[in-house]
Amino acid sequence: MFNRNYRKPAALSLSVVLAGSALLAACGDNKEDAGTKPADATASASASASAASAKPAGPKPKITVSIYDRNNVPEGEGTLTNNRWTKWINENAPVEVEFIPVPRTNSSEKWNVLFASGQAPDLIFEFSNPYMKELAGKGQLMPLDDAIEKYSTTYKKLLKENDLISKDTKLNGKTYFLGRPLALATNHYVMIRKDWLDKLNLPIPQTTEDYLKVAKAFTDNDPDGNGKKDTLGSTFWDVDYFFGLGQSSLAAESAGPVTSYFIKNDEYVRQWEQPKAALAFKKALYDAGAVDKDIYTDKTGVKAQQDWVNGKLGIWGGSGLEGAAAYNVYDTLKKNNPDAQVVILPLPKSEFGQFSPAGGQPMQFTAAVNATCKNVEAVIKYVDWMMQPDVSMTLAYGFEGVHYTKDPATGFPKPIDAAKNKKELTWNADFSMLANNTALGKGLLYSNQLDASKPLDKEYLALIEQGRAAYLTPDRPYTISVNLPTALPDDLLLISNTVTNTIVNIYTKAVVAGASYTADQAIKDAQDAWEKAGGKKIDDFYAKVFKEQKANLNFTKDYYKYLQK
């Protein structure tokens, strides 16, 4: 899944919660996990320094490991690289870890500097699959088949049991990435002010035409009733997904999909109609004044989030629906606007169908090993340790009696003090990007951390259920058809990088230029730029890879068999 940084609200950039201690913790559920045998989910966190740690005799080998810097370590908890969790890891892991911070909002820029200076860490954690494939294609990542076979036990067993991970962590026939199983789950979401709809006698928008009408009404018709024209209808969050784009793009471009590929007549082909429709729709929103005129300068989405929580925005979205960060934003909205009524909006239907936004696939690769790593055995041992259930348990819940107790009815952990956990625990998800949470079952769902007897928690639980109903269904599939296990060779990568910047500028200009520059003209100019730059070579390359590797690919349509029951 590809999250566009220009639209990602800073406080909600915890999309990693998807893969960590709060959101996608429901991964790998089955009927046994659902409540009949929650033993794994309730294993004591204090046991995490036990046999699973497998501490070697004598000094531990040292490795370097990246950690996302989100500037979210609470005051009094130390620093990102020296806190209760780095200390716990180093006390219990079979290796000594030096953590290397990498900014979440511009990680690729930092990675480029680290690799160029020879300072990239041994173990690399990164959510951008396209960028990871780019690194592997450049020879900056280590093929891991031999190392896993020789040094691993836990992870090697996982690969043998999970064909999805085995396939998706390969590139050009070799294993370059490290992954873990998840459940098909929510991540991105779109919320709408239901009370504003009711005041203006408008139904929930079902189509893109409805959405545009509602966004205009929220902007022009004083939905907050203060007698002023000071509200906005929408943002561009996940608008691309309305048209089957988003995850169909092979890069996270700042202005929308530059490369959009679809399976058509059993071939993997480049399409321009979907980007044109998305561009025209954004242009219509912008021309109507339904989005902030400075939307492209709000690169992290902070301004949009402020407008939302201050009751000045009618439709807003973020990432990590089933996580603490999204809950906290909702909490702020309700504190500022106690009468606000919010519902999850299923993405509206366009001429290309109806889709769902980026979500959690049944597997996720999040890590790789630097090609210059001197002690790959130590790295693999650390990976094995991170995947132990008791390690996942501790990083997700903290310590029994300190951060949680066991629910007598379900055996699932329940937080003792939410405020204490917010300070000490819920910000730590990036330390567990390789945690195998499947054994923890439904006990790790964020919804299990909420208390339905509390009004705010009850409201948010309803939003979570609405999100699952809206976004986890094959009737409204994720937009991506397939992830190709390949990276562009250097010559084609140079073409792609160069022409991407050109097309991004074309699309941005089209949105803000008014009638002087139409979507049709912008797409024509983009196509010309693509062809002149040699883009057809890229199209042909991907088409060939798809044809040759089709039998060994994971298709999104098959993911829905992993839906939780």
Protein backbone atom coordinates (compact mmCIF):
# COMPACT_ATOMS: atom_id res chain seq x y z
CA MET A 1 0.00 0.00 0.00
CA PHE A 2 1.32 3.37 -0.90
CA ASN A 3 0.59 6.34 1.31
CA ARG A 4 1.14 9.73 -0.19
CA ASN A 5 3.19 11.84 2.17
CA TYR A 6 1.71 15.11 0.94
CA ARG A 7 -1.65 14.06 2.23
CA LYS A 8 -0.67 12.29 5.41
CA PRO A 9 -1.64 14.14 8.58
CA ALA A 10 1.30 14.40 10.93
CA ALA A 11 -0.57 13.15 13.95
CA LEU A 12 -1.94 10.32 11.90
CA SER A 13 1.27 9.27 10.25
CA LEU A 14 1.16 6.28 12.56
CA SER A 15 0.09 4.11 9.70
CA VAL A 16 2.63 1.81 11.25
CA VAL A 17 0.03 1.10 13.92
CA LEU A 18 -1.44 -0.88 11.09
CA ALA A 19 1.44 -3.24 11.42
CA GLY A 20 2.31 -2.80 15.06
CA SER A 21 0.82 -2.79 18.48
CA ALA A 22 -2.65 -1.49 17.80
CA LEU A 23 -4.19 -1.78 14.38
CA LEU A 24 -3.33 -4.89 12.44
CA ALA A 25 -2.88 -6.91 15.48
CA ALA A 26 -5.89 -8.91 14.46
CA CYS A 27 -3.83 -10.59 11.84
CA GLY A 28 -4.10 -14.27 11.22
CA ASP A 29 -7.27 -14.85 13.18
CA ASN A 30 -9.13 -18.12 13.00
CA LYS A 31 -12.03 -19.54 14.96
CA GLU A 32 -9.73 -20.77 17.67
CA ASP A 33 -8.12 -17.36 17.99
CA ALA A 34 -11.54 -15.74 18.14
CA GLY A 35 -12.03 -16.66 21.76
CA THR A 36 -12.05 -20.38 22.40
CA LYS A 37 -8.32 -20.59 23.07
CA PRO A 38 -6.78 -17.18 23.71
CA ALA A 39 -3.81 -18.70 25.51
CA ASP A 40 -1.27 -17.17 23.13
CA ALA A 41 -2.95 -13.80 23.41
CA THR A 42 -2.72 -13.90 27.17
CA ALA A 43 0.78 -15.24 27.56
CA SER A 44 2.50 -13.24 30.26
CA ALA A 45 4.54 -10.38 28.87
CA SER A 46 6.94 -10.77 31.74
CA ALA A 47 7.99 -14.08 30.20
CA SER A 48 9.49 -12.29 27.24
CA ALA A 49 12.95 -12.45 28.75
CA SER A 50 12.72 -16.22 28.87
CA ALA A 51 13.77 -18.95 26.50
CA ALA A 52 12.56 -17.01 23.48
CA SER A 53 15.32 -14.52 24.08
CA ALA A 54 17.91 -17.23 23.57
CA LYS A 55 20.66 -15.07 24.99
CA PRO A 56 24.09 -16.28 23.97
CA ALA A 57 26.84 -16.83 26.47
CA GLY A 58 29.44 -14.06 26.56
CA PRO A 59 29.22 -10.67 24.91
CA LYS A 60 26.33 -10.23 22.52
CA PRO A 61 27.05 -9.39 18.89
CA LYS A 62 26.24 -5.81 17.94
CA ILE A 63 24.00 -4.76 15.06
CA THR A 64 22.50 -1.50 13.86
CA VAL A 65 18.75 -1.24 13.21
CA SER A 66 16.68 1.62 11.81
CA ILE A 67 13.71 3.10 13.67
CA TYR A 68 11.17 5.56 12.29
CA ASP A 69 11.41 9.00 13.88
CA ARG A 70 7.91 10.44 14.20
CA ASN A 71 8.84 12.95 16.88
CA ASN A 72 6.30 11.26 19.13
CA VAL A 73 8.28 10.11 22.20
CA PRO A 74 6.42 11.59 25.20
CA GLU A 75 8.18 13.93 27.54
CA GLY A 76 9.92 12.04 30.30
CA GLU A 77 10.27 8.86 28.26
CA GLY A 78 13.79 9.56 27.05
CA THR A 79 14.80 9.75 23.41
CA LEU A 80 13.90 7.66 20.41
CA THR A 81 17.14 5.69 20.72
CA ASN A 82 17.30 5.56 24.52
CA ASN A 83 14.02 4.78 26.26
CA ARG A 84 12.27 2.02 28.17
CA TRP A 85 11.74 -0.03 24.99
CA THR A 86 15.25 0.23 23.57
CA LYS A 87 16.52 -0.79 27.01
CA TRP A 88 14.09 -3.70 27.22
CA ILE A 89 15.06 -4.90 23.77
CA ASN A 90 18.76 -4.76 24.56
CA GLU A 91 18.26 -6.51 27.89
CA ASN A 92 16.36 -9.41 26.32
CA ALA A 93 17.38 -9.75 22.68
CA PRO A 94 20.19 -12.11 21.63
CA VAL A 95 22.05 -9.11 20.18
CA GLU A 96 22.99 -5.60 21.21
CA VAL A 97 21.13 -3.09 19.08
CA GLU A 98 22.11 0.45 18.15
CA PHE A 99 19.04 2.20 16.78
CA ILE A 100 19.43 4.60 13.85
CA PRO A 101 16.61 7.19 13.48
CA VAL A 102 15.04 7.73 10.05
CA PRO A 103 12.38 10.47 9.66
CA ARG A 104 9.03 8.95 8.74
CA THR A 105 7.87 11.84 6.56
CA ASN A 106 10.86 11.84 4.21
CA SER A 107 12.46 8.47 4.83
CA SER A 108 13.74 7.92 1.29
CA GLU A 109 15.73 11.15 1.41
CA LYS A 110 17.39 10.06 4.65
CA TRP A 111 18.02 6.58 3.28
CA ASN A 112 19.71 8.03 0.22
CA VAL A 113 22.06 10.02 2.46
CA LEU A 114 22.78 7.04 4.72
CA PHE A 115 23.60 4.73 1.83
CA ALA A 116 25.68 7.34 0.03
CA SER A 117 27.74 7.95 3.18
CA GLY A 118 28.12 4.26 4.03
CA GLN A 119 26.17 4.73 7.29
CA ALA A 120 23.02 2.75 6.51
CA PRO A 121 22.23 0.27 9.32
CA ASP A 122 22.43 -3.50 9.10
CA LEU A 123 18.67 -4.06 9.40
CA ILE A 124 16.48 -1.67 7.42
CA PHE A 125 12.84 -1.07 8.28
CA GLU A 126 10.82 0.73 5.62
CA PHE A 127 7.14 0.62 4.66
CA SER A 128 7.57 1.79 1.06
CA ASN A 129 7.71 -1.40 -0.98
CA PRO A 130 8.55 0.45 -4.23
CA TYR A 131 11.52 2.13 -2.57
CA MET A 132 12.71 -1.15 -1.05
CA LYS A 133 12.56 -2.75 -4.48
CA GLU A 134 14.53 0.17 -5.85
CA LEU A 135 17.25 -0.39 -3.23
CA ALA A 136 17.38 -4.09 -4.06
CA GLY A 137 17.59 -3.33 -7.76
CA LYS A 138 20.61 -1.12 -7.08
CA GLY A 139 22.38 -3.90 -5.20
CA GLN A 140 22.11 -2.13 -1.85
CA LEU A 141 20.22 -4.98 -0.18
CA MET A 142 21.43 -8.49 0.54
CA PRO A 143 19.83 -11.63 -0.93
CA LEU A 144 18.75 -13.63 2.12
CA ASP A 145 17.90 -17.14 0.94
CA ASP A 146 21.16 -18.70 2.15
CA ALA A 147 21.24 -16.73 5.43
CA ILE A 148 17.67 -17.69 6.30
CA GLU A 149 18.31 -21.34 5.52
CA LYS A 150 21.52 -21.39 7.56
CA TYR A 151 20.75 -19.19 10.57
CA SER A 152 16.99 -18.98 11.05
CA THR A 153 14.52 -21.25 12.79
CA THR A 154 11.38 -19.20 13.48
CA TYR A 155 11.36 -17.13 10.32
CA LYS A 156 12.34 -20.07 8.13
CA LYS A 157 9.40 -22.04 9.52
CA LEU A 158 7.10 -19.09 8.82
CA LEU A 159 8.16 -18.95 5.17
CA LYS A 160 7.50 -22.64 4.70
CA GLU A 161 4.02 -22.25 6.17
CA ASN A 162 3.04 -19.04 4.38
CA ASP A 163 3.23 -19.00 0.62
CA LEU A 164 2.04 -15.37 0.47
CA ILE A 165 5.10 -14.16 2.35
CA SER A 166 7.44 -16.46 0.48
CA LYS A 167 6.25 -15.03 -2.86
CA ASP A 168 5.97 -11.37 -1.96
CA THR A 169 9.38 -11.09 -0.31
CA LYS A 170 11.15 -12.19 -3.47
CA LEU A 171 12.52 -9.96 -6.20
CA ASN A 172 13.70 -11.40 -9.48
CA GLY A 173 13.64 -14.87 -7.95
CA LYS A 174 15.65 -14.08 -4.80
CA THR A 175 14.49 -13.30 -1.26
CA TYR A 176 15.49 -9.72 -0.49
CA PHE A 177 12.84 -8.74 2.05
CA LEU A 178 11.57 -9.84 5.43
CA GLY A 179 7.83 -10.00 6.02
CA ARG A 180 5.18 -11.09 8.45
CA PRO A 181 1.57 -12.33 8.22
CA LEU A 182 -1.29 -9.98 8.88
CA ALA A 183 -5.05 -10.02 8.47
CA LEU A 184 -6.90 -8.26 5.72
CA ALA A 185 -7.74 -5.16 7.73
CA THR A 186 -8.59 -1.48 7.56
CA ASN A 187 -6.02 1.31 7.38
CA HIS A 188 -7.00 4.39 5.37
CA TYR A 189 -10.45 5.80 6.06
CA VAL A 190 -12.69 8.71 5.13
CA MET A 191 -15.05 10.33 7.64
CA ILE A 192 -17.94 12.69 6.97
CA ARG A 193 -19.93 15.01 9.22
CA LYS A 194 -23.34 13.34 9.35
CA ASP A 195 -24.82 16.24 11.35
CA TRP A 196 -23.86 18.62 8.51
CA LEU A 197 -25.56 16.34 5.99
CA ASP A 198 -28.69 16.27 8.10
CA LYS A 199 -28.75 20.04 8.53
CA LEU A 200 -28.47 20.56 4.76
CA ASN A 201 -30.94 17.73 3.98
CA LEU A 202 -28.33 15.82 2.01
CA PRO A 203 -27.92 12.03 1.85
CA ILE A 204 -24.59 10.28 2.31
CA PRO A 205 -22.84 10.58 -1.09
CA GLN A 206 -22.94 7.35 -3.09
CA THR A 207 -21.17 8.48 -6.27
CA THR A 208 -18.38 10.87 -7.17
CA GLU A 209 -21.02 13.28 -8.48
CA ASP A 210 -22.77 13.12 -5.09
CA TYR A 211 -19.44 13.67 -3.32
CA LEU A 212 -18.74 16.82 -5.33
CA LYS A 213 -22.23 18.14 -4.63
CA VAL A 214 -21.83 17.53 -0.89
CA ALA A 215 -18.37 19.08 -0.79
CA LYS A 216 -19.70 22.22 -2.47
CA ALA A 217 -22.67 22.39 -0.08
CA PHE A 218 -20.40 22.01 2.95
CA THR A 219 -18.38 24.94 1.61
CA ASP A 220 -21.17 27.30 0.56
CA ASN A 221 -24.20 26.62 2.75
CA ASP A 222 -22.99 27.35 6.31
CA PRO A 223 -23.29 23.82 7.73
CA ASP A 224 -21.96 24.88 11.15
CA GLY A 225 -24.64 27.56 11.41
CA ASN A 226 -22.42 30.44 12.47
CA GLY A 227 -23.55 32.75 9.69
CA LYS A 228 -20.11 32.83 8.11
CA LYS A 229 -18.63 31.26 4.98
CA ASP A 230 -15.73 29.70 6.86
CA THR A 231 -16.04 25.96 6.21
CA LEU A 232 -14.50 23.67 3.61
CA GLY A 233 -16.00 20.57 2.07
CA SER A 234 -13.14 18.18 1.51
CA THR A 235 -9.48 17.44 0.93
CA PHE A 236 -7.80 15.29 -1.73
CA TRP A 237 -7.31 12.43 0.73
CA ASP A 238 -7.76 9.13 -1.13
CA VAL A 239 -9.61 10.76 -4.04
CA ASP A 240 -7.40 8.71 -6.37
CA TYR A 241 -8.92 5.55 -4.91
CA PHE A 242 -12.36 6.62 -6.11
CA PHE A 243 -11.13 5.92 -9.63
CA GLY A 244 -9.34 2.63 -9.05
CA LEU A 245 -6.01 4.33 -8.51
CA GLY A 246 -3.92 4.75 -5.39
CA GLN A 247 -2.48 1.30 -4.89
CA SER A 248 -2.40 0.70 -8.63
CA SER A 249 0.33 3.31 -8.82
CA LEU A 250 3.88 2.01 -8.58
CA ALA A 251 5.17 5.10 -6.80
CA ALA A 252 3.93 7.57 -4.20
CA GLU A 253 3.79 10.76 -6.21
CA SER A 254 2.91 14.04 -4.56
CA ALA A 255 0.20 15.05 -7.02
CA GLY A 256 -1.42 11.73 -7.79
CA PRO A 257 -0.74 8.58 -9.77
CA VAL A 258 1.83 9.08 -12.49
CA THR A 259 2.11 5.39 -13.32
CA SER A 260 -1.13 3.42 -13.21
CA TYR A 261 -1.15 -0.20 -14.32
CA PHE A 262 -4.07 -2.61 -14.53
CA ILE A 263 -4.67 -6.17 -15.66
CA LYS A 264 -6.65 -5.95 -18.88
CA ASN A 265 -7.34 -8.91 -21.14
CA ASP A 266 -4.87 -10.90 -19.05
CA GLU A 267 -2.10 -8.38 -19.71
CA TYR A 268 -0.48 -5.80 -17.44
CA VAL A 269 -1.03 -2.49 -19.19
CA ARG A 270 -0.53 1.21 -18.64
CA GLN A 271 -3.77 3.20 -18.37
CA TRP A 272 -4.44 6.94 -18.70
CA GLU A 273 -8.23 7.17 -18.40
CA GLN A 274 -8.26 6.66 -14.63
CA PRO A 275 -5.64 9.37 -13.93
CA LYS A 276 -7.55 11.75 -16.20
CA ALA A 277 -10.79 11.17 -14.30
CA ALA A 278 -9.08 11.62 -10.93
CA LEU A 279 -7.37 14.78 -12.13
CA ALA A 280 -10.60 16.25 -13.48
CA PHE A 281 -12.33 15.47 -10.16
CA LYS A 282 -9.63 17.17 -8.10
CA LYS A 283 -9.78 20.11 -10.45
CA ALA A 284 -13.55 20.36 -9.97
CA LEU A 285 -13.16 20.32 -6.17
CA TYR A 286 -10.46 22.98 -6.35
CA ASP A 287 -12.33 25.21 -8.81
CA ALA A 288 -15.42 25.04 -6.61
CA GLY A 289 -13.43 26.25 -3.60
CA ALA A 290 -14.35 23.04 -1.77
CA VAL A 291 -10.73 22.36 -0.79
CA ASP A 292 -8.13 24.66 0.72
CA LYS A 293 -6.57 26.83 -1.97
CA ASP A 294 -3.18 26.11 -0.35
CA ILE A 295 -3.74 22.36 -0.33
CA TYR A 296 -0.43 21.60 -2.04
CA THR A 297 1.55 23.49 0.59
CA ASP A 298 -0.02 21.40 3.35
CA LYS A 299 2.35 18.55 2.57
CA THR A 300 1.89 16.69 5.87
CA GLY A 301 -1.84 17.36 6.19
CA VAL A 302 -1.47 19.24 9.48
CA LYS A 303 -3.63 22.16 8.34
CA ALA A 304 -6.40 19.83 7.11
CA GLN A 305 -6.38 17.96 10.40
CA GLN A 306 -6.62 21.21 12.33
CA ASP A 307 -9.59 22.27 10.20
CA TRP A 308 -11.25 18.90 10.90
CA VAL A 309 -10.84 18.91 14.66
CA ASN A 310 -11.83 22.58 14.81
CA GLY A 311 -15.11 21.83 13.04
CA LYS A 312 -14.31 23.65 9.81
CA LEU A 313 -14.01 20.66 7.44
CA GLY A 314 -16.82 18.34 6.39
CA ILE A 315 -14.99 15.35 4.86
CA TRP A 316 -11.59 14.22 6.11
CA GLY A 317 -9.49 11.09 6.10
CA GLY A 318 -6.42 9.57 7.61
CA SER A 319 -4.61 6.30 8.18
CA GLY A 320 -4.66 3.77 10.99
CA LEU A 321 -8.40 3.66 11.65
CA GLU A 322 -8.00 0.94 14.27
CA GLY A 323 -5.30 2.63 16.25
CA ALA A 324 -4.60 5.10 19.01
CA ALA A 325 -3.58 7.99 16.76
CA ALA A 326 -6.88 8.04 14.83
CA TYR A 327 -8.81 7.64 18.08
CA ASN A 328 -6.99 10.62 19.56
CA VAL A 329 -7.93 12.80 16.60
CA TYR A 330 -11.56 11.79 17.03
CA ASP A 331 -11.29 12.58 20.74
CA THR A 332 -10.03 16.08 19.91
CA LEU A 333 -12.82 16.63 17.39
CA LYS A 334 -15.45 15.71 19.99
CA LYS A 335 -13.89 17.86 22.69
CA ASN A 336 -13.93 20.85 20.34
CA ASN A 337 -17.33 20.01 18.84
CA PRO A 338 -19.38 17.97 21.31
CA ASP A 339 -22.41 17.85 19.01
CA ALA A 340 -20.46 16.60 15.97
CA GLN A 341 -21.83 13.38 14.48
CA VAL A 342 -19.40 11.47 12.27
CA VAL A 343 -19.72 8.35 10.13
CA ILE A 344 -17.32 6.38 7.96
CA LEU A 345 -17.84 7.07 4.26
CA PRO A 346 -17.60 4.14 1.84
CA LEU A 347 -15.61 5.44 -1.11
CA PRO A 348 -18.06 6.77 -3.71
CA LYS A 349 -18.64 4.94 -6.95
CA SER A 350 -17.04 6.29 -10.14
CA GLU A 351 -17.33 5.28 -13.78
CA PHE A 352 -14.62 2.67 -13.10
CA GLY A 353 -16.40 0.96 -10.21
CA GLN A 354 -16.36 1.21 -6.44
CA PHE A 355 -13.24 0.54 -4.42
CA SER A 356 -11.71 0.58 -0.97
CA PRO A 357 -8.74 2.61 0.25
CA ALA A 358 -5.36 1.28 1.28
CA GLY A 359 -5.65 -1.46 3.86
CA GLY A 360 -3.74 -4.24 5.47
CA GLN A 361 -2.95 -7.14 3.18
CA PRO A 362 -2.54 -10.69 4.55
CA MET A 363 1.19 -10.16 4.51
CA GLN A 364 3.50 -7.21 4.65
CA PHE A 365 7.20 -6.89 4.02
CA THR A 366 8.77 -4.27 6.20
CA ALA A 367 12.48 -5.03 6.42
CA ALA A 368 15.64 -5.91 4.55
CA VAL A 369 19.34 -6.35 5.25
CA ASN A 370 22.02 -3.95 4.09
CA ALA A 371 24.28 -5.52 1.46
CA THR A 372 27.30 -4.36 3.48
CA CYS A 373 26.15 -6.03 6.71
CA LYS A 374 29.11 -7.77 8.37
CA ASN A 375 27.17 -10.10 10.67
CA VAL A 376 24.06 -11.34 8.91
CA GLU A 377 23.78 -14.24 11.37
CA ALA A 378 23.24 -11.79 14.24
CA VAL A 379 20.61 -9.92 12.21
CA ILE A 380 18.70 -13.12 11.43
CA LYS A 381 18.82 -14.16 15.08
CA TYR A 382 17.33 -10.77 15.99
CA VAL A 383 14.59 -11.25 13.39
CA ASP A 384 13.76 -14.66 14.86
CA TRP A 385 13.63 -13.15 18.35
CA MET A 386 11.35 -10.31 17.24
CA MET A 387 8.89 -12.88 15.90
CA GLN A 388 8.54 -14.74 19.19
CA PRO A 389 4.95 -14.45 20.56
CA ASP A 390 6.08 -13.21 23.97
CA VAL A 391 8.12 -10.44 22.37
CA SER A 392 5.15 -9.38 20.24
CA MET A 393 2.99 -9.53 23.36
CA THR A 394 5.22 -7.23 25.37
CA LEU A 395 5.66 -4.65 22.64
CA ALA A 396 1.91 -4.62 22.01
CA TYR A 397 0.56 -4.63 25.58
CA GLY A 398 3.43 -3.80 27.89
CA PHE A 399 3.70 -5.67 31.16
CA GLU A 400 0.97 -7.53 32.99
CA GLY A 401 0.02 -5.79 36.19
CA VAL A 402 1.66 -2.60 34.98
CA HIS A 403 -0.02 -1.84 31.68
CA TYR A 404 -2.77 -4.46 31.44
CA THR A 405 -4.80 -7.11 33.19
CA LYS A 406 -6.55 -10.10 31.68
CA ASP A 407 -10.25 -9.82 30.99
CA PRO A 408 -11.86 -12.65 32.99
CA ALA A 409 -14.46 -13.25 30.29
CA THR A 410 -12.20 -13.42 27.24
CA GLY A 411 -8.69 -13.80 28.59
CA PHE A 412 -7.66 -10.83 26.46
CA PRO A 413 -5.50 -8.07 27.90
CA LYS A 414 -7.28 -4.89 28.98
CA PRO A 415 -5.39 -1.67 29.72
CA ILE A 416 -5.19 -0.63 33.36
CA ASP A 417 -4.65 3.07 32.77
CA ALA A 418 -5.13 4.49 29.27
CA ALA A 419 -3.26 7.70 30.13
CA LYS A 420 -0.31 5.74 31.46
CA ASN A 421 -0.25 3.54 28.37
CA LYS A 422 -0.40 6.56 26.09
CA LYS A 423 2.73 7.90 27.78
CA GLU A 424 4.64 4.65 28.13
CA LEU A 425 3.38 2.25 25.47
CA THR A 426 1.22 3.22 22.51
CA TRP A 427 3.93 5.22 20.71
CA ASN A 428 6.30 2.23 20.46
CA ALA A 429 4.77 0.44 17.43
CA ASP A 430 7.77 1.07 15.16
CA PHE A 431 9.89 -1.21 17.34
CA SER A 432 7.71 -4.15 16.32
CA MET A 433 7.58 -3.87 12.54
CA LEU A 434 8.54 -7.54 12.31
CA ALA A 435 6.42 -8.77 15.18
CA ASN A 436 4.41 -11.86 14.25
CA ASN A 437 1.10 -11.02 15.85
CA THR A 438 -0.90 -13.85 14.33
CA ALA A 439 -0.55 -15.94 17.47
CA LEU A 440 -2.06 -13.13 19.51
CA GLY A 441 -5.37 -13.45 17.70
CA LYS A 442 -8.23 -11.03 18.14
CA GLY A 443 -6.91 -10.02 21.54
CA LEU A 444 -4.61 -7.62 19.76
CA LEU A 445 -7.38 -5.75 17.99
CA TYR A 446 -7.42 -2.10 18.99
CA SER A 447 -11.15 -2.40 19.57
CA ASN A 448 -10.40 -4.68 22.51
CA GLN A 449 -8.56 -1.83 24.17
CA LEU A 450 -11.71 0.30 24.20
CA ASP A 451 -14.46 0.28 26.82
CA ALA A 452 -17.97 0.28 25.37
CA SER A 453 -19.35 1.60 28.67
CA LYS A 454 -17.61 4.92 27.96
CA PRO A 455 -19.52 7.14 25.49
CA LEU A 456 -16.50 8.17 23.41
CA ASP A 457 -15.18 4.61 23.17
CA LYS A 458 -18.65 3.37 22.21
CA GLU A 459 -18.82 5.92 19.40
CA TYR A 460 -15.37 4.99 18.13
CA LEU A 461 -16.13 1.28 18.27
CA ALA A 462 -19.08 2.02 15.97
CA LEU A 463 -16.75 3.83 13.56
CA ILE A 464 -14.38 0.84 13.53
CA GLU A 465 -17.27 -1.48 12.68
CA GLN A 466 -18.44 0.90 9.95
CA GLY A 467 -14.91 0.95 8.52
CA ARG A 468 -14.70 -2.82 8.41
CA ALA A 469 -18.09 -3.08 6.71
CA ALA A 470 -17.24 -0.36 4.18
CA TYR A 471 -13.68 -1.34 3.28
CA LEU A 472 -13.25 -5.07 3.88
CA THR A 473 -15.35 -6.58 1.14
CA PRO A 474 -14.60 -8.02 -2.31
CA ASP A 475 -17.58 -5.99 -3.55
CA ARG A 476 -15.40 -2.89 -3.12
CA PRO A 477 -11.91 -4.28 -3.62
CA TYR A 478 -8.57 -2.67 -2.94
CA THR A 479 -7.45 -0.94 -6.09
CA ILE A 480 -4.25 -2.85 -6.62
CA SER A 481 -4.51 -5.97 -8.78
CA VAL A 482 -1.11 -7.44 -8.10
CA ASN A 483 2.27 -6.46 -6.70
CA LEU A 484 5.00 -7.26 -9.19
CA PRO A 485 8.06 -8.79 -7.52
CA THR A 486 10.53 -6.75 -9.53
CA ALA A 487 12.36 -3.45 -9.63
CA LEU A 488 13.27 -1.30 -12.59
CA PRO A 489 16.84 -1.65 -13.86
CA ASP A 490 18.99 1.45 -13.51
CA ASP A 491 18.38 2.82 -17.00
CA LEU A 492 14.61 2.55 -16.67
CA LEU A 493 14.69 3.85 -13.09
CA LEU A 494 16.43 6.99 -14.33
CA ILE A 495 13.71 7.47 -16.93
CA SER A 496 10.99 6.93 -14.33
CA ASN A 497 12.44 9.35 -11.78
CA THR A 498 12.96 12.07 -14.35
CA VAL A 499 9.57 11.87 -16.02
CA THR A 500 7.74 11.49 -12.69
CA ASN A 501 8.84 14.97 -11.63
CA THR A 502 7.66 16.35 -14.96
CA ILE A 503 4.23 14.70 -14.75
CA VAL A 504 3.74 15.70 -11.11
CA ASN A 505 4.27 19.33 -12.12
CA ILE A 506 1.84 18.95 -15.02
CA TYR A 507 -0.87 17.50 -12.78
CA THR A 508 -0.38 20.12 -10.08
CA LYS A 509 -0.57 22.91 -12.62
CA ALA A 510 -3.77 21.46 -14.07
CA VAL A 511 -5.52 21.39 -10.68
CA VAL A 512 -4.74 25.00 -9.75
CA ALA A 513 -4.76 26.68 -13.18
CA GLY A 514 -8.51 27.00 -13.66
CA ALA A 515 -10.05 26.94 -17.14
CA SER A 516 -6.76 27.85 -18.79
CA TYR A 517 -5.40 24.32 -18.42
CA THR A 518 -7.85 21.42 -18.72
CA ALA A 519 -7.49 17.88 -17.48
CA ASP A 520 -7.62 16.64 -21.07
CA GLN A 521 -4.68 18.86 -22.03
CA ALA A 522 -2.75 17.89 -18.92
CA ILE A 523 -3.11 14.19 -19.65
CA LYS A 524 -2.07 14.75 -23.26
CA ASP A 525 1.01 16.64 -22.07
CA ALA A 526 1.74 13.89 -19.53
CA GLN A 527 1.46 11.20 -22.21
CA ASP A 528 3.78 13.16 -24.48
CA ALA A 529 6.29 13.55 -21.66
CA TRP A 530 6.06 9.83 -20.86
CA GLU A 531 6.63 8.79 -24.46
CA LYS A 532 9.46 11.26 -25.09
CA ALA A 533 11.24 10.14 -21.94
CA GLY A 534 11.07 6.49 -22.99
CA GLY A 535 8.17 5.46 -20.77
CA LYS A 536 7.12 2.76 -23.21
CA LYS A 537 10.25 0.86 -22.23
CA ILE A 538 8.96 0.82 -18.66
CA ASP A 539 5.51 -0.31 -19.79
CA ASP A 540 7.05 -3.12 -21.84
CA PHE A 541 9.30 -4.15 -18.96
CA TYR A 542 6.40 -4.54 -16.53
CA ALA A 543 4.23 -6.30 -19.11
CA LYS A 544 7.01 -8.82 -19.71
CA VAL A 545 7.54 -9.44 -15.99
CA PHE A 546 3.83 -10.02 -15.47
CA LYS A 547 3.63 -12.46 -18.37
CA GLU A 548 6.68 -14.43 -17.23
CA GLN A 549 5.87 -14.54 -13.50
CA LYS A 550 2.07 -14.63 -13.55
CA ALA A 551 1.87 -18.16 -12.22
CA ASN A 552 3.83 -17.22 -9.08
CA LEU A 553 2.12 -13.94 -8.18
CA ASN A 554 -0.25 -13.09 -5.34
CA PHE A 555 -3.40 -11.41 -6.62
CA THR A 556 -5.51 -9.09 -4.49
CA LYS A 557 -8.71 -10.93 -5.41
CA ASP A 558 -7.35 -13.93 -3.54
CA TYR A 559 -6.66 -11.94 -0.36
CA TYR A 560 -10.30 -11.84 0.60
CA LYS A 561 -10.23 -15.46 1.70
CA TYR A 562 -8.23 -14.15 4.66
CA LEU A 563 -11.07 -11.96 5.89
CA GLN A 564 -11.68 -12.38 9.61
CA LYS A 565 -14.78 -14.28 10.58
